[in-house]
Short mmCIF file of C-alpha atoms in Angstrom, two decimals:
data_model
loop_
_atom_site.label_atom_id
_atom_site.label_comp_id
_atom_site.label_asym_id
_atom_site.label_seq_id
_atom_site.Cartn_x
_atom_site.Cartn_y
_atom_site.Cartn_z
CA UNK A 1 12.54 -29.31 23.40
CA UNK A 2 12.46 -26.36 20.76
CA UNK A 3 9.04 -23.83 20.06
CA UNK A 4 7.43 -24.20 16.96
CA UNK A 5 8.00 -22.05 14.70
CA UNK A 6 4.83 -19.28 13.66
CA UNK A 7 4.15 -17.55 10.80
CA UNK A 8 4.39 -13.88 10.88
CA UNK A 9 1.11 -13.40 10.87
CA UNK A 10 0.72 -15.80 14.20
CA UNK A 11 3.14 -14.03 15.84
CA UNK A 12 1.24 -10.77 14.72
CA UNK A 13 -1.66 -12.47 16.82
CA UNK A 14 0.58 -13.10 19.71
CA UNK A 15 2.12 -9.97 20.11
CA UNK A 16 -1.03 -8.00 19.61
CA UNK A 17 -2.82 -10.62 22.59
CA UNK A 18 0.37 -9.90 24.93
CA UNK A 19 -0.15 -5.81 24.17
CA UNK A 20 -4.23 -6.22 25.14
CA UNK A 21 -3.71 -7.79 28.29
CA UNK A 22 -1.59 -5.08 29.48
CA UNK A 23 -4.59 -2.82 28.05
CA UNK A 24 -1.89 -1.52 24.91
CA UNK A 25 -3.50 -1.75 21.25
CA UNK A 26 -1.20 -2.66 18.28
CA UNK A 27 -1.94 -0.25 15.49
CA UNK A 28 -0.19 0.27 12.09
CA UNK A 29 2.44 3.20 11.14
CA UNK A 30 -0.56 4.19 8.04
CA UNK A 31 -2.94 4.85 10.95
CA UNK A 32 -0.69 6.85 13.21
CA UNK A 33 0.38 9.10 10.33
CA UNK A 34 -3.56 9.86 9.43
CA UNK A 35 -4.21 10.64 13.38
CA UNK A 36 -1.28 12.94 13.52
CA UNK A 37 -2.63 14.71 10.00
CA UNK A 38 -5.85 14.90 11.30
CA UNK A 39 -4.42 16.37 14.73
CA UNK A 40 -2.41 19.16 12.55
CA UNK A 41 -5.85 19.80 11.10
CA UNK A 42 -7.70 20.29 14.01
CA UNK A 43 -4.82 22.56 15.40
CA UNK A 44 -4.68 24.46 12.62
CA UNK A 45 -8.48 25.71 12.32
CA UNK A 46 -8.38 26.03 15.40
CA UNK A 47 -5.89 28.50 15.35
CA UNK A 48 -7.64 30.07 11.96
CA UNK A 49 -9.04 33.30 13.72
CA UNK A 50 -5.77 34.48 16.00
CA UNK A 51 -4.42 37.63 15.21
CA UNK A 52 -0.51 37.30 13.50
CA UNK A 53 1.99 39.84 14.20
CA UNK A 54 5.45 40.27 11.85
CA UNK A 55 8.23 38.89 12.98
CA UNK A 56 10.72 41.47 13.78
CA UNK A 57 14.12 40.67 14.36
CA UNK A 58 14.71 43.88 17.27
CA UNK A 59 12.62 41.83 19.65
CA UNK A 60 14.51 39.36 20.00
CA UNK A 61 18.29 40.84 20.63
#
């Protein structure tokens, strides 16, 4: 007895299933590059206001 074979976008479904019953989502590389851009955002106005200091090379000998 063999499987049956699935199109890629069945075993899309499958695998995506199998990942929500263990409470995982399947999302795509697109979105996870947007979140992390919108994460550098954030971090970045948030850090908009702090005081900079010059490097300087004597503190760290």
């Amino acid at each position: 007895m063999t499987a049956a074979p699935l199109e890629p976008s069945g075993m899309a479904a499958e695998l995506a299933e199998a990942l929500a019953d263990r409470g995982l989502v399947l999302v795509s590389a697109a979105y996870l590059e947007e979140l992390e851009d919108t994460a550098d955002s954030a971090v970045i106005d948030a850090r908009a206001d702090e005081e900079t200091v010059p490097f300087r090379f004597e503190d760290y000998e």
